[in-house]
Each structure stands twice: as structure tokens, then as C-alpha cells.
Amino acid sequence: MIIAIDGPAASGKGTLARRLAEALNLPHLDTGLLYRATARVLLDHGQSLGNEEAAVAAARSLALTDFDADLLRGRQMGEAASIVAAIPQVREALIEMQRTFARRPGGAVIDGRDIGTIICPEAEVKIFVTASPEARASRRALELKGQGEEIDYAEILEDIRRRDARDAGRSTAPLKVAEDAVVLDTTKLDIEAAFKAAREIVERRLVKSRQ
Ligand code: CDP
């Protein structure tokens, strides 16, 4: 069973995907890390994020074992990731790796922006996790504070809005709700309530597929 979780920045999709994967004993891939790692390779080599040729080479050089999530999680890397993620050839270079992961026997939980639309349109379960920009900014601020980053709520909200616009506005694989996805708005839900709601969506889907 493939469970595709998509949604905008700081919507809580990563936490939900991880919790679902644990509960269902499935492997989990956070595809944001692929774009973050691509951006990281460029920055480590002193190359510009807009250098398409270097960005494609960086994306092709990645292996799924490369990711030190702690190094990639920071605020700057999210912004950098969304710049390289808008390059169509970078996305193309990362498709196979994601599909191979998702289509392993037994299935997987995979989260990102285009999983239900482009990477795994065949996924049995698709959840689009969203929340208001203000709720997402508060969550991201808390998370970054926990990682020891200096934060300014207004700047984080600005980051989120800019990233939403870039992710939804790009020509290749823009962030959008797949036709057959269930939208889960977590603005008023804490992690436990969101997890419960996501589990119910999965269970409903499974019952339906058995009918
Ligand atoms: O956790 P957060 O939502 O802030 O970021 P992320 O999921 O790690 O993604 C970082 C950036 O990578 C996003 O803003 C997207 O531009 C890009 N991304 C994408 O284009 N496609 C994906 N499947 C995953 C991430």
C-alpha cells in the first residue's frame, strides 16, 4: 500500500507521515530532504542555487543514505530547497529514486508536494495536509526555536507565504491537491488529533478497497 502525503510548508505532513509509517510498520521517505540535500551540495561547493547544470548534477549524485536530516532541517535550507525544486530537470533527476522507494513490495509512506499528483498517482491513499499560514508559522517558529535558531514570527510567516507562492506557482509539479486526495486541515488540530484523523482516512480507504 502506498500512502502519499502532500501539503505546504510546516503543515505537519512530515510528523503525520512518520507517525503513520510507524503505526503501519511501513518505510517512510521525506522527499523534502532530497531537495534540501541537492541545495546543500550546491552551497557546499560554492555554487549558485540558480545554476541549473550544477543543480541537476547535484540531484543525480544523491543516494538515499546521504541525508543527515539535522543538517538539512534549518530555515535557510527550506528556502534554498524550494529554489532548486523549481528547476524541472532537478525534479526529473529525482523521480526514479522516489518511485523505486514507493513501489517496493509492501508499500511505503512518502511525503512531499507532488507525491499524489506526479510521483505516485496510483497511491491507494492520498492525504493533502494543510493549515492556515499563521498556524503553520507558529509551528515552524516553535520547531526552529527547539533547534536553537533565533526566530522572528513575522519573518517566518513571510517565509511561509513566499514558499507557498513559489511551490504553488511553479510550472513543473506545482503544489496542488490531487483530485482523489482527502484534504486534512490541521489548523485547529494538535498532533494527536491530526494523527487520529489521518488514521481514519487510511482505514476508510482500506475498507473501501476491500469492497
Ligand atoms: O518541512 P517543509 O514543508 O518546510 O519543507 P520540505 O517538505 O522539506 O520541503 C522543502 C522544499 O522542497 C519545499 O518548499 C518545496 O519547494 C520542495 N519540495 C518539492 O518541491 N517537492 C517535494 N516532493 C518535496 C519538497
Coordinates of C-alpha atoms and ligand atoms in Angstrom, one line a residue:
M1 CA 0.0 0.0 0.0
I2 CA 1.4 3.4 -1.0
I3 CA 0.3 6.3 1.3
A4 CA 1.0 9.7 -0.3
I5 CA 1.0 12.7 1.9
D6 CA 1.3 16.2 0.4
G7 CA 1.0 19.7 1.7
P8 CA 2.5 23.1 2.1
A9 CA 5.5 24.1 4.3
A10 CA 5.0 23.3 8.0
S11 CA 1.6 21.8 7.6
G12 CA 2.6 18.9 9.8
K13 CA 2.8 16.4 6.9
G14 CA 6.2 15.1 8.0
T15 CA 5.1 14.3 11.5
L16 CA 2.0 12.7 10.3
A17 CA 3.8 10.6 7.7
R18 CA 6.3 9.4 10.2
R19 CA 3.6 8.5 12.7
L20 CA 1.6 6.7 10.1
A21 CA 4.6 4.8 8.9
E22 CA 5.4 3.7 12.5
A23 CA 1.9 2.6 13.2
L24 CA 1.6 0.7 10.0
N25 CA 5.1 -0.6 10.0
L26 CA 5.9 0.8 6.6
P27 CA 9.1 2.6 5.5
H28 CA 8.9 6.4 5.2
L29 CA 10.5 8.8 2.8
D30 CA 10.5 12.6 3.4
T31 CA 11.1 13.8 -0.2
G32 CA 11.8 17.4 1.0
L33 CA 15.1 16.0 2.2
L34 CA 16.1 15.3 -1.5
Y35 CA 15.6 18.9 -2.5
R36 CA 17.2 20.1 0.7
A37 CA 20.2 17.8 0.1
T38 CA 20.5 19.0 -3.5
A39 CA 20.6 22.6 -2.4
R40 CA 23.2 21.7 0.3
V41 CA 25.5 20.1 -2.2
L42 CA 25.4 23.3 -4.3
L43 CA 26.0 25.6 -1.3
D44 CA 28.8 23.4 0.0
H45 CA 30.6 23.7 -3.4
G46 CA 30.1 27.5 -3.5
Q47 CA 27.7 27.2 -6.5
S48 CA 24.6 29.3 -7.0
L49 CA 21.2 27.8 -6.4
G50 CA 20.1 29.0 -9.9
N51 CA 23.0 27.1 -11.6
E52 CA 20.8 24.5 -13.4
E53 CA 23.6 22.3 -14.7
A54 CA 25.2 22.1 -11.3
A55 CA 21.8 21.6 -9.6
V56 CA 21.0 18.6 -11.9
A57 CA 24.4 17.1 -11.3
A58 CA 23.9 17.5 -7.5
A59 CA 20.5 15.9 -7.7
R60 CA 21.9 12.9 -9.7
S61 CA 24.7 12.5 -7.2
L62 CA 22.4 11.8 -4.2
A63 CA 21.8 8.5 -2.7
L64 CA 19.1 7.8 -0.2
T65 CA 21.6 7.1 2.5
D66 CA 23.2 10.6 2.2
F67 CA 20.8 12.5 4.4
D68 CA 21.8 14.0 7.7
A69 CA 18.3 15.3 8.5
D70 CA 19.7 17.6 11.3
L71 CA 22.0 19.4 8.9
L72 CA 19.2 19.9 6.3
R73 CA 16.3 21.0 8.5
G74 CA 17.2 24.6 9.1
R75 CA 15.2 27.6 7.9
Q76 CA 17.7 28.6 5.1
M77 CA 17.8 25.1 3.7
G78 CA 14.0 25.1 3.3
E79 CA 14.2 28.3 1.3
A80 CA 17.1 27.0 -0.7
A81 CA 15.3 23.7 -1.4
S82 CA 12.3 25.5 -2.8
I83 CA 14.6 27.4 -5.3
V84 CA 16.2 24.2 -6.7
A85 CA 12.9 22.4 -6.6
A86 CA 11.5 24.8 -9.2
I87 CA 14.1 23.6 -11.7
P88 CA 12.3 21.0 -13.9
Q89 CA 15.4 18.9 -14.6
V90 CA 16.2 18.7 -10.9
R91 CA 12.7 17.2 -10.3
E92 CA 13.2 14.9 -13.3
A93 CA 16.5 13.6 -11.8
L94 CA 14.8 12.7 -8.5
I95 CA 11.7 11.0 -9.9
E96 CA 13.1 7.4 -10.2
M97 CA 14.6 7.3 -6.7
Q98 CA 11.3 8.3 -5.2
R99 CA 9.3 5.9 -7.3
T100 CA 11.6 3.0 -6.6
F101 CA 11.2 3.7 -2.9
A102 CA 7.5 4.0 -3.0
R103 CA 6.9 0.9 -5.2
R104 CA 8.8 -1.5 -3.0
P105 CA 6.9 -4.7 -2.1
G106 CA 4.7 -4.0 0.9
G107 CA 4.5 -0.3 0.2
A108 CA 5.6 2.9 1.8
V109 CA 4.6 6.2 3.2
I110 CA 6.0 9.1 1.2
D111 CA 5.6 12.8 1.8
G112 CA 6.2 15.9 -0.3
R113 CA 4.4 18.3 -2.6
D114 CA 3.7 16.2 -5.7
I115 CA 3.5 12.7 -4.5
G116 CA -0.2 12.1 -5.2
T117 CA -0.1 14.1 -8.4
I118 CA 3.2 13.1 -10.2
I119 CA 5.3 10.6 -8.3
C120 CA 2.7 8.1 -7.3
P121 CA -0.6 8.9 -9.0
E122 CA -1.6 5.3 -8.3
A123 CA -1.2 5.6 -4.5
E124 CA -4.1 3.9 -2.6
V125 CA -4.3 6.6 0.0
K126 CA -3.7 10.3 -0.7
I127 CA -3.9 12.9 2.0
F128 CA -3.4 16.6 1.5
V129 CA -2.4 18.1 4.8
T130 CA -2.9 21.8 5.2
A131 CA -3.4 24.6 7.8
S132 CA -3.6 28.4 7.8
P133 CA -0.3 30.2 7.1
E134 CA -0.5 31.7 10.7
A135 CA -0.9 28.3 12.3
R136 CA 2.0 26.9 10.2
A137 CA 4.2 29.9 11.0
S138 CA 3.6 29.3 14.8
R139 CA 4.5 25.6 14.5
R140 CA 7.6 26.3 12.4
A141 CA 8.7 29.0 14.9
L142 CA 8.4 26.6 17.8
E143 CA 10.2 23.9 15.9
L144 CA 13.1 26.2 14.9
K145 CA 13.3 27.6 18.5
G146 CA 13.7 24.0 19.7
Q147 CA 16.6 23.6 17.3
G148 CA 18.3 26.7 18.8
E149 CA 17.6 29.0 15.9
E150 CA 16.9 32.7 16.5
I151 CA 13.4 33.3 15.3
D152 CA 11.1 36.1 14.4
Y153 CA 7.5 35.2 13.9
A154 CA 6.8 37.8 11.3
E155 CA 9.8 36.7 9.2
I156 CA 8.8 33.0 9.5
L157 CA 5.3 33.9 8.3
E158 CA 6.8 35.8 5.4
D159 CA 9.0 32.7 4.6
I160 CA 5.9 30.5 4.6
R161 CA 3.9 32.8 2.3
R162 CA 6.9 33.2 -0.1
R163 CA 7.4 29.4 -0.2
D164 CA 3.7 28.7 -0.7
A165 CA 3.7 31.1 -3.7
R166 CA 6.8 29.6 -5.2
D167 CA 5.7 26.0 -4.7
A168 CA 2.2 26.5 -6.0
G169 CA 3.2 28.9 -8.8
R170 CA 6.0 26.9 -10.5
S171 CA 5.3 25.3 -13.9
T172 CA 6.5 21.8 -13.1
A173 CA 4.8 19.8 -10.4
P174 CA 3.2 22.7 -8.6
L175 CA 1.8 22.1 -5.1
K176 CA -1.9 21.2 -5.6
V177 CA -4.5 18.9 -4.3
A178 CA -4.7 15.6 -6.3
E179 CA -8.3 15.0 -7.5
D180 CA -8.7 11.9 -5.4
A181 CA -6.9 13.2 -2.2
V182 CA -8.6 13.8 1.1
V183 CA -7.9 17.2 2.5
L184 CA -7.0 17.3 6.2
D185 CA -7.0 20.8 7.6
T186 CA -5.0 20.7 10.8
T187 CA -5.4 24.4 11.8
K188 CA -7.4 23.5 14.8
L189 CA -5.9 20.1 15.5
D190 CA -3.0 19.1 17.7
I191 CA -0.6 16.3 16.6
E192 CA -2.7 13.6 18.3
A193 CA -6.0 14.8 16.8
A194 CA -4.4 15.1 13.3
F195 CA -2.8 11.6 13.6
K196 CA -6.2 10.2 14.6
A197 CA -7.9 11.8 11.6
A198 CA -5.2 10.6 9.3
R199 CA -5.5 7.0 10.6
E200 CA -9.3 7.2 10.0
I201 CA -8.7 8.3 6.4
V202 CA -6.4 5.4 5.8
E203 CA -8.8 2.9 7.4
R204 CA -11.8 4.2 5.4
R205 CA -9.7 3.8 2.3
L206 CA -8.7 0.3 3.1
V207 CA -12.3 -0.8 3.9
K208 CA -13.4 0.7 0.5
S209 CA -10.6 -1.0 -1.4
R210 CA -11.7 -4.4 0.1
Q211 CA -15.3 -3.9 -1.0
Ligands
CDP1 O1 9.1 20.9 6.0 P1 8.8 21.8 4.9 O2 7.5 21.7 4.4 O3 9.2 23.3 5.3 O4 9.9 21.6 3.8 P2 10.2 20.3 3.0 O5 9.0 19.4 2.9 O6 11.4 19.7 3.5 O7 10.4 20.9 1.5 C1 11.3 21.9 1.3 C2 11.1 22.5 -0.1 O8 11.3 21.4 -1.1 C3 9.6 22.8 -0.4 O9 9.3 24.2 -0.2 C4 9.4 22.5 -1.9 O10 9.8 23.6 -2.7 C5 10.4 21.4 -2.2 N1 9.8 20.1 -2.3 C6 9.2 19.8 -3.5 O11 9.2 20.6 -4.5 N2 8.7 18.6 -3.8 C7 8.7 17.7 -2.8 N3 8.2 16.5 -3.1 C8 9.2 17.9 -1.6 C9 9.7 19.2 -1.3

